[in-house]
Coordinates of C-alpha atoms in Angstrom, one line a residue:
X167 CA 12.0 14.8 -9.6
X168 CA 10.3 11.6 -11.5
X169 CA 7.7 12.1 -14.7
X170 CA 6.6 8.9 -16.2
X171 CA 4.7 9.1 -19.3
X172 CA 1.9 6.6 -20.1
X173 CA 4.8 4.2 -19.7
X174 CA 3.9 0.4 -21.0
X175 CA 6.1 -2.6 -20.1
X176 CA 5.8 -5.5 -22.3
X177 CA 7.6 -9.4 -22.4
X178 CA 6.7 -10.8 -25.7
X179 CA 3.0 -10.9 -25.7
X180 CA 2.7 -10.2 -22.2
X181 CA 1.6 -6.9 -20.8
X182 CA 3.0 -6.2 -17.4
X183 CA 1.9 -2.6 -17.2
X184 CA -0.3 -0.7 -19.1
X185 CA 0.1 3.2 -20.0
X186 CA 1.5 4.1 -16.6
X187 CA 1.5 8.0 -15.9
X188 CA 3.0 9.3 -12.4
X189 CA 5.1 12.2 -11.1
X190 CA 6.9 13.0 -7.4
X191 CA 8.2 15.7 -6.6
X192 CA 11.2 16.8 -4.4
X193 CA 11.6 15.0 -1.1
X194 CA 8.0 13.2 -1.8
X195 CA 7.9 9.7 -0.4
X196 CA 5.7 7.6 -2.6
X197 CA 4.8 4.1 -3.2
X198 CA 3.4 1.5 -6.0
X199 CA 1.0 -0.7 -3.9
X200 CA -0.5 -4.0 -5.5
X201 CA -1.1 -7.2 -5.4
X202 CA 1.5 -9.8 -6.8
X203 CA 1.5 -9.6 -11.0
X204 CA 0.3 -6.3 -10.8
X205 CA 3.9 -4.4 -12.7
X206 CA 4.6 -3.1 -9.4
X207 CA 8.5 -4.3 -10.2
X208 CA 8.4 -4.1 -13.6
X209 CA 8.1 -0.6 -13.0
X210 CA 10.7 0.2 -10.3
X211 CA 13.5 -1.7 -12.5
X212 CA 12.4 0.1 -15.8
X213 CA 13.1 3.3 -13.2
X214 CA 16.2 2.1 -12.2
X215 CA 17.4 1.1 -15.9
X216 CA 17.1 -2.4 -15.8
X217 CA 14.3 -2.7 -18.0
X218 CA 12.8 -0.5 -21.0
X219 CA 9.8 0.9 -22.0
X220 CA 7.8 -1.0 -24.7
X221 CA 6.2 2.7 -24.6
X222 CA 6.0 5.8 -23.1
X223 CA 9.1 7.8 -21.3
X224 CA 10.5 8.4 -18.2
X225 CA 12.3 11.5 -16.9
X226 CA 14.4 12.0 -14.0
X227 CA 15.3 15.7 -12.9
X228 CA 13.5 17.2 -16.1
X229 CA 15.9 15.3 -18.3
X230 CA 14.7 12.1 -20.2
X231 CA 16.3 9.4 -19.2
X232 CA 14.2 6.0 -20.8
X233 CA 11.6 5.8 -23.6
X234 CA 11.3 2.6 -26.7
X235 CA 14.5 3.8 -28.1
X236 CA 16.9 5.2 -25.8
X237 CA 17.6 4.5 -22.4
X238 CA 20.3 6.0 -20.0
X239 CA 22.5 3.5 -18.0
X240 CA 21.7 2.9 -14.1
X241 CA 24.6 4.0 -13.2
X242 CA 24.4 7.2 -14.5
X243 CA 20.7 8.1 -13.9
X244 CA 21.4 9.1 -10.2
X245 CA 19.3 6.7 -8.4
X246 CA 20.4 4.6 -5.7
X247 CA 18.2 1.1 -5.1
X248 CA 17.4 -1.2 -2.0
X249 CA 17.0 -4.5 -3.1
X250 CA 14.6 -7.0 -1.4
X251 CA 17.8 -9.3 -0.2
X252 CA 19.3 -6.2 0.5
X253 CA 22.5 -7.4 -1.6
X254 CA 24.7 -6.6 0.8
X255 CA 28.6 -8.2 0.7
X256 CA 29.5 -11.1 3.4
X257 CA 32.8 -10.3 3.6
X258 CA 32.8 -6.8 4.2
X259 CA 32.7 -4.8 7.5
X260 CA 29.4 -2.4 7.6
X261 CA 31.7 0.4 7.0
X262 CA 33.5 -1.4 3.7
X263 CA 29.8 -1.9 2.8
X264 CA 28.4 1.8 3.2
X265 CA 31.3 3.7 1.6
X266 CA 31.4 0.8 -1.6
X267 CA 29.8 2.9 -3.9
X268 CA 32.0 5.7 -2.7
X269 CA 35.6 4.4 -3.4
X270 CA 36.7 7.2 -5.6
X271 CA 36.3 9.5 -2.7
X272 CA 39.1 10.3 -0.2
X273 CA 39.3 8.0 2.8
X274 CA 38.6 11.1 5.3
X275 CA 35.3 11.9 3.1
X276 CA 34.2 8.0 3.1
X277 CA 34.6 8.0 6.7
X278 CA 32.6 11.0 7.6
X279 CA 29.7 10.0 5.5
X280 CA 29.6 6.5 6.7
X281 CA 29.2 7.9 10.3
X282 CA 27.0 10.5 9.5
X283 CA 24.3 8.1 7.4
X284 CA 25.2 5.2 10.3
X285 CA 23.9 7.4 12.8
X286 CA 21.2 8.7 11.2
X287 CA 20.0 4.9 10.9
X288 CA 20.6 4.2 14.3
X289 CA 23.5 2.2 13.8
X290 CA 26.4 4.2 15.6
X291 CA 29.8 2.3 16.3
X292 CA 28.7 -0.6 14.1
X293 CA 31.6 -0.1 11.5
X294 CA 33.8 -3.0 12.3
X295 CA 31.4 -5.4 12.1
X296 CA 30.5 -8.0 9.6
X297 CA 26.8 -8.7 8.1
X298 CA 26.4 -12.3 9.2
X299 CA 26.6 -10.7 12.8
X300 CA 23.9 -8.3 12.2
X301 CA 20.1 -8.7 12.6
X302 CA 17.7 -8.3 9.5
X303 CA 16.9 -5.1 10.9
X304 CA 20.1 -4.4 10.9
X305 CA 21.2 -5.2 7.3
X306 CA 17.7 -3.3 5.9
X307 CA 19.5 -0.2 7.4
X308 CA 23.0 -0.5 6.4
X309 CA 21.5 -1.2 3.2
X310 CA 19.6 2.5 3.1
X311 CA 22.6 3.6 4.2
X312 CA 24.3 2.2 1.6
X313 CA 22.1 3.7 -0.7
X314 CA 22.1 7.0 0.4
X315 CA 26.1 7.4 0.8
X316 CA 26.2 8.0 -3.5
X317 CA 23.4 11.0 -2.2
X318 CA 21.1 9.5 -5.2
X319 CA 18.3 12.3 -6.6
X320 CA 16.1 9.0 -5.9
X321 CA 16.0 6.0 -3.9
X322 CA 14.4 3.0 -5.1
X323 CA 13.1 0.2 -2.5
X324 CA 12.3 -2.8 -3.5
X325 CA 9.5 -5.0 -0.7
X326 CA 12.1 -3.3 2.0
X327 CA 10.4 -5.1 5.1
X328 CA 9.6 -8.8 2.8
X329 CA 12.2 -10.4 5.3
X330 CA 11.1 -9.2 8.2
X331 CA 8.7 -10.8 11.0
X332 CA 5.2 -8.9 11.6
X333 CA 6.7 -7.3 14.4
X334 CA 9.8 -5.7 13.3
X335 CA 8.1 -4.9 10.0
X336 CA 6.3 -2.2 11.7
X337 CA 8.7 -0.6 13.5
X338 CA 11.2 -0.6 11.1
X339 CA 8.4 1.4 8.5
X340 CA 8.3 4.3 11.1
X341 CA 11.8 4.1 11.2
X342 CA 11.9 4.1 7.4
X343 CA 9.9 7.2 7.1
X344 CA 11.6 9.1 9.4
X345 CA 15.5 8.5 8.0
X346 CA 14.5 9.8 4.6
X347 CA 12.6 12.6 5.6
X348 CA 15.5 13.6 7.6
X349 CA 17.8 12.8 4.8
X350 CA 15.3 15.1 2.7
X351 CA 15.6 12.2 -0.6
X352 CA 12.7 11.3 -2.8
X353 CA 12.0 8.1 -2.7
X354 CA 10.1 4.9 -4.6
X355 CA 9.0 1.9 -2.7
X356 CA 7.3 -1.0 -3.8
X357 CA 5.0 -3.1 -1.7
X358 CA 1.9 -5.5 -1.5
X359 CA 0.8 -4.5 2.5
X360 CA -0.9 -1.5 2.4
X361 CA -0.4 -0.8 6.3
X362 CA 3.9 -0.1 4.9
X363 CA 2.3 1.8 2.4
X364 CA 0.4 4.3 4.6
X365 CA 2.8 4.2 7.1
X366 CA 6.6 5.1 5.0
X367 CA 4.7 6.8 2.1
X368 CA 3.5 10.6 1.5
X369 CA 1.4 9.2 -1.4
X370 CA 0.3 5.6 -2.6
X371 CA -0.3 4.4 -6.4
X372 CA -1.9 1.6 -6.5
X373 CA -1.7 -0.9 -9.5
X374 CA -4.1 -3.7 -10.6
X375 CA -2.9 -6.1 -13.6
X376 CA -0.4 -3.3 -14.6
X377 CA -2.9 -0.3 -14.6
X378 CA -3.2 2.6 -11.7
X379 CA -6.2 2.1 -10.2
X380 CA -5.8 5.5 -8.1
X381 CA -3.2 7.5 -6.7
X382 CA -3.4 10.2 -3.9
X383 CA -2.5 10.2 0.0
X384 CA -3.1 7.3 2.2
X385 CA -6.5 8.9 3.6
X386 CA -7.8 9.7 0.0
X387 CA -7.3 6.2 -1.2
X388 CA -9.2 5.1 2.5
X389 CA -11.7 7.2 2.5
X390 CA -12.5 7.7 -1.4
X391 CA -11.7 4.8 -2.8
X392 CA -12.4 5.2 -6.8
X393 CA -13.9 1.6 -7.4
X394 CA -14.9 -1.7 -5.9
X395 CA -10.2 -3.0 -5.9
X396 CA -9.6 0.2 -4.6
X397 CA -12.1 -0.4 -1.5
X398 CA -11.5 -4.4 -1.3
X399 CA -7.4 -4.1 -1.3
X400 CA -7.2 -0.9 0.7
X401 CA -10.0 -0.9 3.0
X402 CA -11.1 -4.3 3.0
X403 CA -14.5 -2.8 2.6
X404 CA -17.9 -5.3 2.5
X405 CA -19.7 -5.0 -0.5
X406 CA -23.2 -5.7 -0.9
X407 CA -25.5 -6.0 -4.1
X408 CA -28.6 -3.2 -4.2
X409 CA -31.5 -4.5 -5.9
X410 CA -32.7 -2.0 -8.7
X411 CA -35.2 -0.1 -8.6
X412 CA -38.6 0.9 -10.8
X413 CA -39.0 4.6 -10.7
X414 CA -43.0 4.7 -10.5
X415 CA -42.6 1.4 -7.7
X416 CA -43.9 3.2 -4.1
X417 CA -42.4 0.5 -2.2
X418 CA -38.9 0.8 -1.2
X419 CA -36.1 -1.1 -2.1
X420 CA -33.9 -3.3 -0.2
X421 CA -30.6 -5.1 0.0
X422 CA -30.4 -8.1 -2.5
X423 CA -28.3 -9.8 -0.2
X424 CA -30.7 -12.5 1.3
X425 CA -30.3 -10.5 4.3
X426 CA -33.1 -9.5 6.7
X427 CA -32.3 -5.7 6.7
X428 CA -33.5 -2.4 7.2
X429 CA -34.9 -0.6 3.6
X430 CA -31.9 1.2 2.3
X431 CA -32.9 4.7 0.8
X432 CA -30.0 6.0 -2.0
X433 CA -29.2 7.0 -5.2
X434 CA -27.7 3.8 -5.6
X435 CA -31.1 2.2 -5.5
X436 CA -32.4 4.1 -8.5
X437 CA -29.6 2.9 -10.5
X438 CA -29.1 -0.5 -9.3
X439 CA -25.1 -1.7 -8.3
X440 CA -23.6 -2.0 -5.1
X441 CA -22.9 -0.8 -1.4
X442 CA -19.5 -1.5 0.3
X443 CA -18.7 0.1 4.1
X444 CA -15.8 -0.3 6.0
X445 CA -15.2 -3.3 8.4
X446 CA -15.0 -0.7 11.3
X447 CA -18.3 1.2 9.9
X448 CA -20.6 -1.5 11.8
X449 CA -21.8 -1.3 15.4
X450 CA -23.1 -4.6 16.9
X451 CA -26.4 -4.4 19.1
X452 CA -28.8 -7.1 20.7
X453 CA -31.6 -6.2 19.1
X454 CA -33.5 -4.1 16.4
X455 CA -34.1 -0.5 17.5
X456 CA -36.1 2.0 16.2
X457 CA -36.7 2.8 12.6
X458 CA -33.6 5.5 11.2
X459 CA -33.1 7.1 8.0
X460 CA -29.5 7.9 9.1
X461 CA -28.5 3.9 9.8
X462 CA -29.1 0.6 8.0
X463 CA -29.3 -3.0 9.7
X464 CA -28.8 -6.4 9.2
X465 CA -29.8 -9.0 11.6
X466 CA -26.9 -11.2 11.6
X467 CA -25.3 -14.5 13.6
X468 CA -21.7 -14.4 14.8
X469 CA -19.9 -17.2 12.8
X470 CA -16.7 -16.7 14.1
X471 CA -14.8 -14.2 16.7
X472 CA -10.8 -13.6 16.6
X473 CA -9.6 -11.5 19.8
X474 CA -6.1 -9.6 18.2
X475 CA -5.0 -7.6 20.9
X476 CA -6.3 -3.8 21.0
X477 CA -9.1 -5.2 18.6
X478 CA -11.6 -8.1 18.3
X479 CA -12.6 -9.5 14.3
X480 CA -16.2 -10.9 14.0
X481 CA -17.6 -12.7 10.7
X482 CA -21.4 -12.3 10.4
X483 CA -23.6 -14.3 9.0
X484 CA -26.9 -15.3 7.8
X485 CA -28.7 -18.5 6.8
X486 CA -27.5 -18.2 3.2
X487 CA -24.1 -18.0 4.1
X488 CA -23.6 -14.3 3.8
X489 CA -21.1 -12.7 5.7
X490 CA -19.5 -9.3 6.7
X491 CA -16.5 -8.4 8.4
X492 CA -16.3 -6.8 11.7
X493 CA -14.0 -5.1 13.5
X494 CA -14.7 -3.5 16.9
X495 CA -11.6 -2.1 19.3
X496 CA -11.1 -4.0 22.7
X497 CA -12.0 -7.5 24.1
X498 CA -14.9 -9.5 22.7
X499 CA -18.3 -8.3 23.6
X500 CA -19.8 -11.0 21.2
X501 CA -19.3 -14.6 21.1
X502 CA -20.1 -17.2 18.0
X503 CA -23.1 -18.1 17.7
X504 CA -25.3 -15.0 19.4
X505 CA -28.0 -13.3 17.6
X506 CA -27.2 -9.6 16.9
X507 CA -27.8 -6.7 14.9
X508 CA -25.2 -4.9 12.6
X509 CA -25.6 -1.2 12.0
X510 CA -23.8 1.0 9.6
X511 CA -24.6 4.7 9.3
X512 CA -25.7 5.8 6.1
X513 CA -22.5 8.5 5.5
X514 CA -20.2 5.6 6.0
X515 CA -21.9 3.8 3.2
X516 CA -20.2 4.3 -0.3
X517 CA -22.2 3.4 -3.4
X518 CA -20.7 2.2 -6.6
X519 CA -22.2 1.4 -10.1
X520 CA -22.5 -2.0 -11.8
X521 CA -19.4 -1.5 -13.7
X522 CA -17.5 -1.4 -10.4
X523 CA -17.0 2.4 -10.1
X524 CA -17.7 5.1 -7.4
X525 CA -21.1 6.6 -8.1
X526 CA -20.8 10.5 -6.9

């Protein structure tokens, strides 16, 4: 459905993304995840036809649509966009608001697709009422409907849930994914919280100063991540320097962390670089236990302790002000200032080179 070709976006001397390459196919939900700066936008209007490639091309349906000297206009590309205000019109009814883009049609058609797409959002019986009355909820989904009444080939979302408080914001993704997946319409959103992203999206892209970083399914980004941003943004991961190591040394090597830790055995240690484990890798214990080649420990002081609901955050530290991230499900166990040992099992442990990147 959506080919782009080592596209480059550029304002002036400014380089907002950086020979950008990604395809969806047909009904594929995907997303461009990133911090803010990272082209994420720049991308979805150059997409849309707002913007143009400095370089590159992009193709819609097999047919090129954009490249540095030609561009198709929006309203011709077939793709329908949410914007992250929504942009719906005050002084319309929902109805007037849904069919808009569907004027030319006969009045019986307009009204049987606004009925159809207002129930399939949830919003049956709604017609006859203005926006102002509506929650933000609300307007997100008579916007996607909206969108979907000129049946685009793609729909574009721009931060959808930016608006929205924590609560709804969650919901309302679940919600998300399902109404396009029954709608069967490939689809583009844009977002900086990763939890949207793994939640509406069949596959995540995400950027980094205007360059992919890696793109796969949400699990593949989790559990693999290709280098140190991919781990930090996605997984929140802990990273830890590893001392090098000389080949003909018989001792072994340890963290160079200024920790007090169990010897770490692993190819990482040969090479020199780094360790980084998940947040939700570590196990909390009173004390050292035996010696294991499949675990590694730190002994650690509880700096701080947040209790969010069906999980509990720690922050470990040590004397030099160290500190890893814990999370453990349920109350707290633990309370700031206690003594305890971390422990991570060695398969949970990813290792990555100096430059940053996943050693295999």
């Amino acid at each position: 459905m959506l080919s782009l070709h080592n596209v480059s976006i550029r304002y002036g001397d400014f380089s907002a993304v950086q020979d950008f390459s990604l395809s969806l196919e047909i009904g594929e939900i995907a997303c461009l995840l990133g911090p803010s700066g990272s082209g994420k936008t720049s991308l979805l209007r150059c997409i849309a036809g707002f913007e143009t490639p400095s370089q590159g091309s992009i193709e819609l349906r097999g047919q090129l649509v954009a490249n540095c000297q030609n561009s198709v206009a929006p309203e011709k590309r077939g793709v329908a966009v949410v914007f992250q205000d929504y942009a719906l019109f005050p002084h319309l009814n929902v109805k007037d608001n849904v069919v808009f883009g569907i004027r030319h049609l006969p009045k019986s058609v307009q009204l049987e697709r606004c009925q159809q797409l207002l129930a399939l959002v949830g919003l049956d019986g709604t017609e006859s009422r203005f926006i102002q009355s509506l929650s933000g909820g609300q307007q997100q989904r008579v916007a996607i409907a909206r969108a979907l009444a000129t049946e685009p080939d793609i729909l574009l979302l721009d931060e959808p849930f930016s608006n929205l408080d924590a609560e709804l914001r969650s919901s309302l993704a679940v919600q998300l994914r399902s109404i396009l997946k029954q709608a069967g319409v490939t689809a583009l959103m844009v977002t900086h919280d990763q939890s949207e992203a793994f939640t509406v999206c069949d596959t995540v892209a995400l950027m980094e100063q205007g360059k992919l970083q890696q793109h796969g399914s949400p699990e593949s980004l989790y559990q693999s991540p290709a280098n140190l941003f991919v781990a930090r943004f996605v997984g929140q991961f802990n990273v830890l320097p590893v001392a090098s190591m000389d080949p003909s040394s018989q001792s072994k090597p340890a963290v160079d962390s200024g920790l007090k830790s169990r010897l770490v055995q692993d190819e990482i240690t040969q090479k020199g670089g780094i360790m980084a484990f998940s947040p939700h890798a570590i196990s909390l214990s009173s004390s050292m236990v035996n010696g294991s080649v499949d675990s590694v420990s730190f002994e650690m002081t509880i700096k701080s302790m947040v209790f969010r609901g069906g999980f509990t955050e720690y922050t470990l530290g040590d004397l030099e002000g160290r500190a890893l991230r814990c999370v453990l499900s349920g109350s707290p166990d633990w309370h700031q200032g206690e003594q305890v040992v971390a422990t991570i099992c060695r398969k949970a442990i990813l290792s990555f080179g100096d430059d940053g990147y996943r050693l295999k």
